[in-house]
mmCIF file of C-alpha atoms and ligand atoms in Angstrom:
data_model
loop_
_atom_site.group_PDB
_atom_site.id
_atom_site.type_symbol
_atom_site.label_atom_id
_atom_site.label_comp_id
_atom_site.label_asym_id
_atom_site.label_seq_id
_atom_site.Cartn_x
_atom_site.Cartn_y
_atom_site.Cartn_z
ATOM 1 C CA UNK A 1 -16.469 -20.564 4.126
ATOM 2 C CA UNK A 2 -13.933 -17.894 3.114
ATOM 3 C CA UNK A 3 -13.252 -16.709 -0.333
ATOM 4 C CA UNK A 4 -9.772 -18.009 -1.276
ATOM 5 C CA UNK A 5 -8.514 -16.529 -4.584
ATOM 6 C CA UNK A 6 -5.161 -17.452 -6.257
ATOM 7 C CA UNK A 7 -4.190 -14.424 -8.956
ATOM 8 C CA UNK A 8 -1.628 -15.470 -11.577
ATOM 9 C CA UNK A 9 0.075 -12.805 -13.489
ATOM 10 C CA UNK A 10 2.111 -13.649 -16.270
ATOM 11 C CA UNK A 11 1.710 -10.255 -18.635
ATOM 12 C CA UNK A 12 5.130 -9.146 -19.234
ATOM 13 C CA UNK A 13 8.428 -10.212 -17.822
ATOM 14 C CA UNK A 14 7.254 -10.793 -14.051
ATOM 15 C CA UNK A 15 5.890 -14.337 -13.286
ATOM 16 C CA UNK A 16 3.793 -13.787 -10.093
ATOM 17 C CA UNK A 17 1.314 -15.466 -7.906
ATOM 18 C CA UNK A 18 -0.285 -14.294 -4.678
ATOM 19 C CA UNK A 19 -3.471 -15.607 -2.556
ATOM 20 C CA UNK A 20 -6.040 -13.135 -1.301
ATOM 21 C CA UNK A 21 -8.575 -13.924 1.219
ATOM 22 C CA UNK A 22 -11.658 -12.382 1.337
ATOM 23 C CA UNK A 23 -9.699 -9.865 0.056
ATOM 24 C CA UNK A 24 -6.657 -9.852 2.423
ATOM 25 C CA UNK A 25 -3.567 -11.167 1.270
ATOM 26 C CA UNK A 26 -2.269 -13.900 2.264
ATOM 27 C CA UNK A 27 0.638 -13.782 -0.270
ATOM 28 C CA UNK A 28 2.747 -12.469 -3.022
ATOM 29 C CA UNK A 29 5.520 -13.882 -5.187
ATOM 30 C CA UNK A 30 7.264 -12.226 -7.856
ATOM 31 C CA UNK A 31 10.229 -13.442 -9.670
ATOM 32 C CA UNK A 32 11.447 -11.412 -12.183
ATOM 33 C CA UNK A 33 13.504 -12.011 -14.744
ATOM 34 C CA UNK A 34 17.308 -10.459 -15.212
ATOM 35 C CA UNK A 35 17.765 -12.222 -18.891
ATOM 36 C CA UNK A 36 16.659 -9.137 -20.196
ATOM 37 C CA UNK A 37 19.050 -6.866 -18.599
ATOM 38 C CA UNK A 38 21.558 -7.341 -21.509
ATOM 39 C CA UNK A 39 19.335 -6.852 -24.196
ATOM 40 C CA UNK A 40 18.243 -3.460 -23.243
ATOM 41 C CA UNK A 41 14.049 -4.484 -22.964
ATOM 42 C CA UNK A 42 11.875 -7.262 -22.807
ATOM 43 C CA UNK A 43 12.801 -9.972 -25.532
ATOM 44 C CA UNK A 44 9.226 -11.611 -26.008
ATOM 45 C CA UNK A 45 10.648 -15.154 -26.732
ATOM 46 C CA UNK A 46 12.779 -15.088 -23.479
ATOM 47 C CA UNK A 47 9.987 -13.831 -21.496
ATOM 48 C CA UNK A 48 7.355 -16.607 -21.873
ATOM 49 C CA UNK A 49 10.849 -19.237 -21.947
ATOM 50 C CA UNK A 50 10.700 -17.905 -18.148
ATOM 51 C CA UNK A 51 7.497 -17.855 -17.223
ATOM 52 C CA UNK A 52 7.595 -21.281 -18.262
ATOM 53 C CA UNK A 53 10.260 -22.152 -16.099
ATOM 54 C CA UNK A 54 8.788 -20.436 -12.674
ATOM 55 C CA UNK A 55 5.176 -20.556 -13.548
ATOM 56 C CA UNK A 56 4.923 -23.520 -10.991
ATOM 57 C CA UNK A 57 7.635 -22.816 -8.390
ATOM 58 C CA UNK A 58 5.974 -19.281 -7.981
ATOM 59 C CA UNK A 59 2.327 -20.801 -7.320
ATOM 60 C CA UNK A 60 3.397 -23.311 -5.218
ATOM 61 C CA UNK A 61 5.466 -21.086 -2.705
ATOM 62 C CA UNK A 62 2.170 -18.679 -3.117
ATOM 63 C CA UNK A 63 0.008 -21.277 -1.641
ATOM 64 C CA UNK A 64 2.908 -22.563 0.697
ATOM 65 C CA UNK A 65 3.264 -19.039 2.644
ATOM 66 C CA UNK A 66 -0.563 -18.481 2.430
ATOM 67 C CA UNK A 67 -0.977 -21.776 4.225
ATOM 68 C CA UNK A 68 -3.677 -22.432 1.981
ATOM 69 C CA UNK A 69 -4.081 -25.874 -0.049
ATOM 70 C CA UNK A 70 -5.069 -26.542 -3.693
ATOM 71 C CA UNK A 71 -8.502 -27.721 -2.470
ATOM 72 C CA UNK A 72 -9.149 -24.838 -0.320
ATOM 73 C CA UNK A 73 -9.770 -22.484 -3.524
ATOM 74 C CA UNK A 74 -12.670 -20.851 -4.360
ATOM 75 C CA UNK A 75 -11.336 -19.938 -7.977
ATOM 76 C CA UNK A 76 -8.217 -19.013 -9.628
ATOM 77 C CA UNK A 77 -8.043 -15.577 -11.312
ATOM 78 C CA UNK A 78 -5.164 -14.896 -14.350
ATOM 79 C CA UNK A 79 -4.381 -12.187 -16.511
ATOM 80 C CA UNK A 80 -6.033 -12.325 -20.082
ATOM 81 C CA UNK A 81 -4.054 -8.983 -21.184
ATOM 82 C CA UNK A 82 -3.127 -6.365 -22.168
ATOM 83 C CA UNK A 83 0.333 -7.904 -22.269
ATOM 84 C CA UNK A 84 2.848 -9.837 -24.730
ATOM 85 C CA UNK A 85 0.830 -12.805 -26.350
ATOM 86 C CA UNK A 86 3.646 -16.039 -25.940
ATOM 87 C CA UNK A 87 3.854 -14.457 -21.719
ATOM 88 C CA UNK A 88 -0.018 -14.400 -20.988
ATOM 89 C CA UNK A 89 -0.683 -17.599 -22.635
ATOM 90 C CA UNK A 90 1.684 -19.318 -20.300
ATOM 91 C CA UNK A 91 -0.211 -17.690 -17.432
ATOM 92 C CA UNK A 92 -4.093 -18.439 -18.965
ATOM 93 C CA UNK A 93 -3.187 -21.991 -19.986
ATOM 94 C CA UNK A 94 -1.840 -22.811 -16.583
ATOM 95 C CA UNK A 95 -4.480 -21.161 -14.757
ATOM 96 C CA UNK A 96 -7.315 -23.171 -17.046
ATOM 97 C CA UNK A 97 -5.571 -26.442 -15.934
ATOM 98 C CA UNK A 98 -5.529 -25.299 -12.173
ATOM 99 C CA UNK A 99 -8.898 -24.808 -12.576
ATOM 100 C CA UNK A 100 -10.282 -27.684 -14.300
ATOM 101 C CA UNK A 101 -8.105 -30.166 -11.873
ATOM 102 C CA UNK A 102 -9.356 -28.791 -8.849
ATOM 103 C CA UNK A 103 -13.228 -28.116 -10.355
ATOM 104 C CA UNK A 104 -13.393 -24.261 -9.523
ATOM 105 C CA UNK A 105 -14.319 -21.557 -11.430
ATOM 106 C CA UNK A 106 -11.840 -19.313 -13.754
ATOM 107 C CA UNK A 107 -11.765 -15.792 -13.638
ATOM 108 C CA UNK A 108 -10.000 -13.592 -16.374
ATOM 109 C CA UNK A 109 -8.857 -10.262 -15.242
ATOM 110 C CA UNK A 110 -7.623 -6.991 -17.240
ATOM 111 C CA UNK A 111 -4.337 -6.391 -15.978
ATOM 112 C CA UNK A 112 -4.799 -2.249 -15.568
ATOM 113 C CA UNK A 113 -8.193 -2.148 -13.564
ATOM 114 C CA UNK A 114 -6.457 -4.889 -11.283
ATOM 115 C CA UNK A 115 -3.199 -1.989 -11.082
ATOM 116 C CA UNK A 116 -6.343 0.211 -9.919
ATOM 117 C CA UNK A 117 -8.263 -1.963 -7.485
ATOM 118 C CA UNK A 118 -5.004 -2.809 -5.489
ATOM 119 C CA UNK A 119 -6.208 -0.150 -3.473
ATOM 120 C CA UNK A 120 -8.670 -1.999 -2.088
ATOM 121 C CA UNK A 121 -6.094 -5.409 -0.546
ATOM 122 C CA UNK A 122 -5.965 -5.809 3.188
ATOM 123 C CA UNK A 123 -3.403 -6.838 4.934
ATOM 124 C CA UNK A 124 -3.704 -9.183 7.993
ATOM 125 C CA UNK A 125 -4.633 -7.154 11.237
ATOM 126 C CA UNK A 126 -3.744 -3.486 9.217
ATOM 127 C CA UNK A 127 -6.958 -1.211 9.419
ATOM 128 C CA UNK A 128 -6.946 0.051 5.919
ATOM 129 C CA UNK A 129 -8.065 3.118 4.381
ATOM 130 C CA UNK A 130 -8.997 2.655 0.901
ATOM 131 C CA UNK A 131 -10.694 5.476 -1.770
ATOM 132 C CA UNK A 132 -14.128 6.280 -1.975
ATOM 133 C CA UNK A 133 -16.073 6.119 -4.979
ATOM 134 C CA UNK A 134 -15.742 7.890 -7.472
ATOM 135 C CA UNK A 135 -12.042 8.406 -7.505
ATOM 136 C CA UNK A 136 -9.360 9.929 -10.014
ATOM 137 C CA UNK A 137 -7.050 6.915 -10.931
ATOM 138 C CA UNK A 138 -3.378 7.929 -12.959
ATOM 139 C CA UNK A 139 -2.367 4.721 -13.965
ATOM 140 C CA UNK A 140 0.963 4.749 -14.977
ATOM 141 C CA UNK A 141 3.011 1.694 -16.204
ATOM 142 C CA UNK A 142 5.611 0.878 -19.218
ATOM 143 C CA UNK A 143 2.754 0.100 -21.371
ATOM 144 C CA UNK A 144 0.161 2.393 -20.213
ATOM 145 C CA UNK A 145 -0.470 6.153 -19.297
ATOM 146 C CA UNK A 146 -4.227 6.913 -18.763
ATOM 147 C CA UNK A 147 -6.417 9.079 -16.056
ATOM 148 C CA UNK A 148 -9.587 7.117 -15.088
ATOM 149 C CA UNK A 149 -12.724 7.576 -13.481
ATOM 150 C CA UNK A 150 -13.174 4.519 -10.645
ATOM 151 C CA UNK A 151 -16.864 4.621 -10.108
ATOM 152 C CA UNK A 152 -17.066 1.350 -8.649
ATOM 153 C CA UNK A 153 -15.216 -1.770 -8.113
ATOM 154 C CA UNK A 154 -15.314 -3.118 -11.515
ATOM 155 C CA UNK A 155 -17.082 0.151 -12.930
ATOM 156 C CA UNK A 156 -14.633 2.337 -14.800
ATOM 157 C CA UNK A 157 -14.433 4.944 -17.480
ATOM 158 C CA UNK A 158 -10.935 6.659 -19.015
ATOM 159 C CA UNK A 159 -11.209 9.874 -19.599
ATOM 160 C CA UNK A 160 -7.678 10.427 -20.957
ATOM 161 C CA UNK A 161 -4.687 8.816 -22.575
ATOM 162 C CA UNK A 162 -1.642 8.727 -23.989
ATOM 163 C CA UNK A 163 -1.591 8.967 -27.697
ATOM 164 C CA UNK A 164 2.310 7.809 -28.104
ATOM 165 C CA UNK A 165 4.341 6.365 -25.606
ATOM 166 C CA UNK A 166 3.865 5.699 -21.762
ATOM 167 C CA UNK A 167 4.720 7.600 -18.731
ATOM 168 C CA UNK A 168 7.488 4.269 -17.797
ATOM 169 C CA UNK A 169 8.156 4.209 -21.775
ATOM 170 C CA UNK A 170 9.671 7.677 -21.756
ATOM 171 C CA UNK A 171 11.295 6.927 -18.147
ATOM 172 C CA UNK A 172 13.205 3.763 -19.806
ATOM 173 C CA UNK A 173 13.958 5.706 -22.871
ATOM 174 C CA UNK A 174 15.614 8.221 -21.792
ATOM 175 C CA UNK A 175 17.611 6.321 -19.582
ATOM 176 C CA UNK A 176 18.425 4.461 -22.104
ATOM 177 C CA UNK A 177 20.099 7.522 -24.006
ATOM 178 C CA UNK A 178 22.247 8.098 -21.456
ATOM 179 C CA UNK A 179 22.936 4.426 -21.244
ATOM 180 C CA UNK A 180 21.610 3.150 -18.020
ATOM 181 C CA UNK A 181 20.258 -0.846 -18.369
ATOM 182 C CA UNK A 182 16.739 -1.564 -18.623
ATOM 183 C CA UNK A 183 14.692 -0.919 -17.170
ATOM 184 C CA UNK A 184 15.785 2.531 -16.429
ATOM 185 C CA UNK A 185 12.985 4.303 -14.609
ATOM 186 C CA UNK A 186 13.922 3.241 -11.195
ATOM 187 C CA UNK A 187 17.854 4.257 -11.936
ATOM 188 C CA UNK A 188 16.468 7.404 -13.175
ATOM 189 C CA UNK A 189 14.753 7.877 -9.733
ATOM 190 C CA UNK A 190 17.811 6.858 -7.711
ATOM 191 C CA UNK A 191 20.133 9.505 -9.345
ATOM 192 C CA UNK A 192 17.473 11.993 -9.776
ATOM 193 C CA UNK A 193 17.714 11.945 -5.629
ATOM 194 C CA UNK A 194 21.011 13.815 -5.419
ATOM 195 C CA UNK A 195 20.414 15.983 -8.691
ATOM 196 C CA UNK A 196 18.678 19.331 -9.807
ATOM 197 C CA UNK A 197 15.584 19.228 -11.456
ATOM 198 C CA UNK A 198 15.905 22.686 -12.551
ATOM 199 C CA UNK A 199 19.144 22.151 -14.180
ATOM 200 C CA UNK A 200 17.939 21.186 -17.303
ATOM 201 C CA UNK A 201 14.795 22.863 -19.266
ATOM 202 C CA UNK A 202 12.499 20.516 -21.461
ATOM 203 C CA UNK A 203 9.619 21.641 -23.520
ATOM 204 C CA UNK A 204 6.445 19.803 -22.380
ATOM 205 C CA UNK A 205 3.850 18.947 -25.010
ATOM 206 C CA UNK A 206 0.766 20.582 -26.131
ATOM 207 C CA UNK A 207 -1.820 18.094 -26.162
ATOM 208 C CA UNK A 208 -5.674 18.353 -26.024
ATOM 209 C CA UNK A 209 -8.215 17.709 -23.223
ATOM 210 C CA UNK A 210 -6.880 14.683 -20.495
ATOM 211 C CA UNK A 211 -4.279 13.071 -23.467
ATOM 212 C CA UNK A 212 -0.732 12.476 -22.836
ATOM 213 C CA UNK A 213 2.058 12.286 -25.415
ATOM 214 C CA UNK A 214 5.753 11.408 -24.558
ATOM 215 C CA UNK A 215 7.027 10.561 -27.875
ATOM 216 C CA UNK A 216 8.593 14.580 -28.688
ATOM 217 C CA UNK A 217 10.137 14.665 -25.149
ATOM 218 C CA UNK A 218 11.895 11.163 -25.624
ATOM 219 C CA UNK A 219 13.324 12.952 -29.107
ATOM 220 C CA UNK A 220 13.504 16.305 -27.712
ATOM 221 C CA UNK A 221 15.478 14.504 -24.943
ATOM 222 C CA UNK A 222 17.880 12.554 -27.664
ATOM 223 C CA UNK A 223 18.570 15.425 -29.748
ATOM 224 C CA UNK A 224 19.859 17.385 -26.650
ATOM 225 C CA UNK A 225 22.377 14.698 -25.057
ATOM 226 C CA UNK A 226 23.483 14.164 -28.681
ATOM 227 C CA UNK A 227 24.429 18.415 -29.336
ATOM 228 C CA UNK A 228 25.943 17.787 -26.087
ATOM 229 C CA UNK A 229 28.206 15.281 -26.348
ATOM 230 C CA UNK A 230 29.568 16.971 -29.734
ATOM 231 C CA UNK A 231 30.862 19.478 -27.613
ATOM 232 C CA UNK A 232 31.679 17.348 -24.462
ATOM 233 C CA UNK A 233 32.016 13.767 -24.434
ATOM 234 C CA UNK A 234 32.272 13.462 -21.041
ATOM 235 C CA UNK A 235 28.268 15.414 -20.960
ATOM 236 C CA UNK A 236 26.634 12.286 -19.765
ATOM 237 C CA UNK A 237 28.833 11.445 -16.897
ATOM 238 C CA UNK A 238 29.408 14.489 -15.744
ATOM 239 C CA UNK A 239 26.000 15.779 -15.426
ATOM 240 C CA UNK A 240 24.294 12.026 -14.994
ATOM 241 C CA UNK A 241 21.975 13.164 -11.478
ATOM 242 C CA UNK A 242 21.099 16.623 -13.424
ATOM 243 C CA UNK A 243 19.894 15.162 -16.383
ATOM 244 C CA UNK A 244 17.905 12.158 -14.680
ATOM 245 C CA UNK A 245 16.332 14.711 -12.369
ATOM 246 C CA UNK A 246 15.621 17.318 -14.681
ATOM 247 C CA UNK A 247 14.038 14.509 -17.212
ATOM 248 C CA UNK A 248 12.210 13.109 -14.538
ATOM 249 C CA UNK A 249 10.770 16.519 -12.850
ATOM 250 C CA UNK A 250 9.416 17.338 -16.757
ATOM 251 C CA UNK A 251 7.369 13.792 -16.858
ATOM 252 C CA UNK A 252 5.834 14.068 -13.733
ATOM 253 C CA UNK A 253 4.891 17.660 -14.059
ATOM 254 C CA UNK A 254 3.507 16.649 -17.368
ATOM 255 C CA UNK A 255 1.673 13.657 -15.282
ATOM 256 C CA UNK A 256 0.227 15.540 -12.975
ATOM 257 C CA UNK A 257 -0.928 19.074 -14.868
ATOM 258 C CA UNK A 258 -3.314 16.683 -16.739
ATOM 259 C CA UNK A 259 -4.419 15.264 -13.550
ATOM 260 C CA UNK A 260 -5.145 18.528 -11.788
ATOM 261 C CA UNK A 261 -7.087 19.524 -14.631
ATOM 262 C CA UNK A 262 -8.854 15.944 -14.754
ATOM 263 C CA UNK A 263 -9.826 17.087 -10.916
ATOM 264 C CA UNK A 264 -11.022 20.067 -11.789
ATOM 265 C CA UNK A 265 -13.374 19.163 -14.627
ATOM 266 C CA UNK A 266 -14.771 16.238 -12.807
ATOM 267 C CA UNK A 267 -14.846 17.975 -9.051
ATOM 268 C CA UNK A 268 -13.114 14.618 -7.510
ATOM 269 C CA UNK A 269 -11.063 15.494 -4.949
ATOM 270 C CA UNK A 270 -9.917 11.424 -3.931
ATOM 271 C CA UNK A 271 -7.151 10.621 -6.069
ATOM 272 C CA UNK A 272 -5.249 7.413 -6.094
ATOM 273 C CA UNK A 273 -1.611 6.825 -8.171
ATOM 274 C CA UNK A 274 -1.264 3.071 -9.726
ATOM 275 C CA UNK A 275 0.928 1.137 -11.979
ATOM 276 C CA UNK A 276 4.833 1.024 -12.147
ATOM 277 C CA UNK A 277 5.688 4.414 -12.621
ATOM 278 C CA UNK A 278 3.919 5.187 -9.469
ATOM 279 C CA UNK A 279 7.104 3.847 -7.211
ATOM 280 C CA UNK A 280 9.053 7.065 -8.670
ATOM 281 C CA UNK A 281 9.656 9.107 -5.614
ATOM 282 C CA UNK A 282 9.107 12.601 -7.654
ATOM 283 C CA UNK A 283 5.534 11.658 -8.698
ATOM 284 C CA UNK A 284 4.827 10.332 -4.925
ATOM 285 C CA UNK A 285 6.277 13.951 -3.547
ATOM 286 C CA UNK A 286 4.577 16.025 -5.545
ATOM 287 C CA UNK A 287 0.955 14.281 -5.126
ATOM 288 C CA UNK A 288 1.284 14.804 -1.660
ATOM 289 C CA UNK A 289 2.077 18.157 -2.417
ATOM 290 C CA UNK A 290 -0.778 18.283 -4.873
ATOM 291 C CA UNK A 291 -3.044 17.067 -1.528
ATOM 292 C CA UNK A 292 -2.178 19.738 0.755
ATOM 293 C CA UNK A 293 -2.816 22.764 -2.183
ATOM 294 C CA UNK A 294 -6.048 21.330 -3.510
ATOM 295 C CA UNK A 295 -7.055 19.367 -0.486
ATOM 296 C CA UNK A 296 -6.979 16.109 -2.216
ATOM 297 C CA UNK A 297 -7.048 12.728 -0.208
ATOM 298 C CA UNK A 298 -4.603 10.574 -2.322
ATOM 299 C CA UNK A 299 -3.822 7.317 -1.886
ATOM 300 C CA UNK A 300 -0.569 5.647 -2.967
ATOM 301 C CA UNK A 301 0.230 1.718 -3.379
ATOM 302 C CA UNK A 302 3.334 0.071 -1.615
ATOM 303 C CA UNK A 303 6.423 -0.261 -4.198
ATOM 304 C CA UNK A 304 5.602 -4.054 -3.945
ATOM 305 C CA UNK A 305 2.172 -3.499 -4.771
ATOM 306 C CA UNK A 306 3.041 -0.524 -7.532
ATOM 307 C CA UNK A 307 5.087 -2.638 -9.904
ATOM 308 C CA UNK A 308 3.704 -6.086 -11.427
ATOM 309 C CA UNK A 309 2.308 -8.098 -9.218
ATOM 310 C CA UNK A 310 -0.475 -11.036 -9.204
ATOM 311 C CA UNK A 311 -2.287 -9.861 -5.311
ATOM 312 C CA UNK A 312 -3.659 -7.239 -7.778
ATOM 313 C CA UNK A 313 -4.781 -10.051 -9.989
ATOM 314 C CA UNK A 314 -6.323 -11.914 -6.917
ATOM 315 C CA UNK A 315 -8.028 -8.956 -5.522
ATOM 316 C CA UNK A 316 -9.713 -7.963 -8.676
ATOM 317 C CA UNK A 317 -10.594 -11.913 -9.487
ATOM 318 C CA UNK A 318 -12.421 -11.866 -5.710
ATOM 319 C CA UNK A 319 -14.486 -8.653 -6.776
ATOM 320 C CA UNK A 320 -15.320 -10.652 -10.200
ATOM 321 C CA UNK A 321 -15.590 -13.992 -8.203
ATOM 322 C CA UNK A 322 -18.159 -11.862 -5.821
ATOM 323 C CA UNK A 323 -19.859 -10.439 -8.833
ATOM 324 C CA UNK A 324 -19.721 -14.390 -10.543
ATOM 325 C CA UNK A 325 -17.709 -12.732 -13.502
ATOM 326 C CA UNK A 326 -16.674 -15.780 -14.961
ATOM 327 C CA UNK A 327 -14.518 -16.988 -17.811
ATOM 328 C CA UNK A 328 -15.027 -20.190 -19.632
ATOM 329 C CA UNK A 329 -12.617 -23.061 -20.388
ATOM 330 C CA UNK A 330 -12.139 -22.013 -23.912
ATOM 331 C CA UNK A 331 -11.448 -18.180 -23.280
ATOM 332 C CA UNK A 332 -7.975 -17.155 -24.895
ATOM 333 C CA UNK A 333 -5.979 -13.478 -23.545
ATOM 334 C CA UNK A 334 -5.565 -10.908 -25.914
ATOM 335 C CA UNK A 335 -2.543 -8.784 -26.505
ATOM 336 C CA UNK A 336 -4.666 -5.432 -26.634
ATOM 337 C CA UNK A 337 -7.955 -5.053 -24.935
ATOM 338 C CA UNK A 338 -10.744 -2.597 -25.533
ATOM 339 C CA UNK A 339 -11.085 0.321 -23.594
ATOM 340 C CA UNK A 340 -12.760 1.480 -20.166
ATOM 341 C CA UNK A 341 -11.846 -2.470 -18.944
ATOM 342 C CA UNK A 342 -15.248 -4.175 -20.203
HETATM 343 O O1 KG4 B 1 3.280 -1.525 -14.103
HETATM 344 P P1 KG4 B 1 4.640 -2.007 -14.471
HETATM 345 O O2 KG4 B 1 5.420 -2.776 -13.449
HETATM 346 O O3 KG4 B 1 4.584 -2.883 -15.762
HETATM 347 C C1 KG4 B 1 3.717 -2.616 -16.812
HETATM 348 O O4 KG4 B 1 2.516 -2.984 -16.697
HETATM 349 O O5 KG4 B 1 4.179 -1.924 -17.759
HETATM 350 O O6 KG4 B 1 5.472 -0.717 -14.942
HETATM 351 C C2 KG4 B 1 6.790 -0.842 -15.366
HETATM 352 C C3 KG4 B 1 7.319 0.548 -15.657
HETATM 353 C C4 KG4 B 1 8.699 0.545 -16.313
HETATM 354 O O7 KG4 B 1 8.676 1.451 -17.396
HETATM 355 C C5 KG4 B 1 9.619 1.041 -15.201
HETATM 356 O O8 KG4 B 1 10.758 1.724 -15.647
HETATM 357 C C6 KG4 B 1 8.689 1.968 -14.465
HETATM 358 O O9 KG4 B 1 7.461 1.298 -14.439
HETATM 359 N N1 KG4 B 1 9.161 2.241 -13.091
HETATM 360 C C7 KG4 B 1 9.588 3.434 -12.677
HETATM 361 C C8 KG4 B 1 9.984 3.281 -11.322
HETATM 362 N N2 KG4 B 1 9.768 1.978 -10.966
HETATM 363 C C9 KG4 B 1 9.246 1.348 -12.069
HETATM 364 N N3 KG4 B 1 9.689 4.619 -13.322
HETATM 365 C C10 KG4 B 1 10.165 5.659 -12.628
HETATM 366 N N4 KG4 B 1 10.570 5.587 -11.334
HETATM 367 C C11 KG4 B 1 10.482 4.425 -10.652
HETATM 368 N N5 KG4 B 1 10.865 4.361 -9.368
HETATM 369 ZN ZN1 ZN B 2 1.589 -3.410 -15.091
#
């Protein structure tokens, strides 16, 4: 009998299901939602209004293009954080229905080790190449900015962090200073295409050991444009590809000095990107220039699969579902979770 797993991920403003078969996917729906465009970020409220809305249009066409039937499930696998209260409750409280109609086991799931293990998803007929254990994990995202240790499947350990903001935080606002819509990291990458990253210089921080901090460049970045525009008003428009390419060239060297250093002190050479932030072009170029001056085999997720996304829900409920990491009927998600993904 194969393993079918439906993943459900509700954590911020994506409502997504996908179905994973013995860990190939079988699908993957996302709808996002554009009400948030005007207001410049995620409005909590809105967000779990939406979810609401597609929470069972999205599962159904999951199971519809998997060709798999309600009854055909081995267990269904949901998000129980870290992630905006009112949008994961939508997702736990419709996967602990699923469940308890069709009589199959629940399985709650941290939403960054799933961004990690979506290394490990086949794709029909594709022979994959997936990391080895232990790898070096930068996990990237709008909430998130942490280098981790992948020792196994569901064994993990961070060994750095941000103390402030996230790597997609100071992506979305800085764009955001110059005026570009949320969410403006993947703006910031299309411009930075046809600008110079060396046209601007930004200080990056001093920060101990494997931590990050991207609060002073997000200020450091504010203050600038602002003396600028005193003296040109036109400054933002004018030098728009510049700017995002110069911002984004300081984040991703500040990204990735950590990481070589994270390499270096743990003698892993297999190093995987995950998480939104790892779509941005810059990061992807320089890792794979990273892998040809240190040797590093690095492994990169599809856009589809960088970004939010519930096959990375499914893939890490099958390695819980394997390992009979259940949850019960009454468990409840949890805006913050504690550290190294227990
Ligand atoms: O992992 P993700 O989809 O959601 C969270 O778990 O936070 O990450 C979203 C973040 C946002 O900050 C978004 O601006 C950023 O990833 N992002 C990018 C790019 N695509 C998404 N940042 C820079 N360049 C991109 N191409
Ligand atoms: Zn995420």
């Amino acid at each position: 009998m194969p393993v079918n797993i439906l993943g459900i991920e509700s954590s911020c403003d994506d409502t997504a299901a996908a179905v994973v078969q013995d860990g190939i996917l079988l699908s993957n729906i996302v709808a996002d939602q554009e009400v948030h465009r005007k207001y410049g970020g995620v409005v909590p409220e809105l967000a779990s209004r939406a979810h609401q809305q597609n929470i069972i249009p999205v599962v159904d066409q999951a199971l519809k293009t998997a060709g798999i039937t309600p009854g055909e499930l081995s267990a269904v696998a949901f998000t129980k954080g870290p992630g905006l209260m009112g949008s994961l409750l939508v997702g736990s409280s419709f996967a602990k229905g699923f469940a308890l109609a069709g009589g199959i086991p629940l399985v709650g799931v941290n939403h960054l080790q799933a961004h990690i293990l979506v290394h490990f998803l086949r794709h029909p007929g594709v022979e994959a190449s997936m990391p080895s254990f232990p790898f070096l994990c930068l996990l990237v995202s709008g909430g998130h900015t942490q280098l981790v240790v992948v020792k196994d499947f569901l064994d993990m350990k961070i060994i750095g962090s941000t103390i402030d903001d996230a790597a997609g935080e100071a992506f979305d606002k800085c764009a955001k200073v110059m005026g570009l819509p949320y969410p403006g990291g993947p703006l910031v990458d299309r411009y930075a295409r046809d600008g110079d990253g060396n046209a601007f210089a930004f200080t990056k921080p001093l920060i101990r050991e494997l931590d990050y901090s991207f609060s002073g460049l997000k200020t450091a970045f504010l203050y600038f444009i602002r003396d600028r525009l005193k003296e040109n008003e036109d400054f933002i428009s004018h030098n728009r590809d510049n700017l995002c390419a110069s911002i984004q060239k300081t984040i991703v060297e500040i990204l990735t000095d950590k990481l070589e250093k994270a390499c270096i002190q743990t003698g892993i050479k297999v190093v995987a990107l995950a998480g939104g932030v790892s779509a941005n072009t810059g990061l992807r170029e320089r890792m794979n220039l990273l892998a040809r001056e240190h040797g590093w085999k690095v492994f990169i997720p599809e856009i589809s699969l960088s970004t939010d996304n519930a096959a990375m829900i499914a893939i890490t409920g099958y390695f819980k579902y394997r390992a009979k990491e259940f949850a019960g009927l009454d468990s409840a998600p949890m805006a913050r979770l504690p550290g190294d993904f227990s």
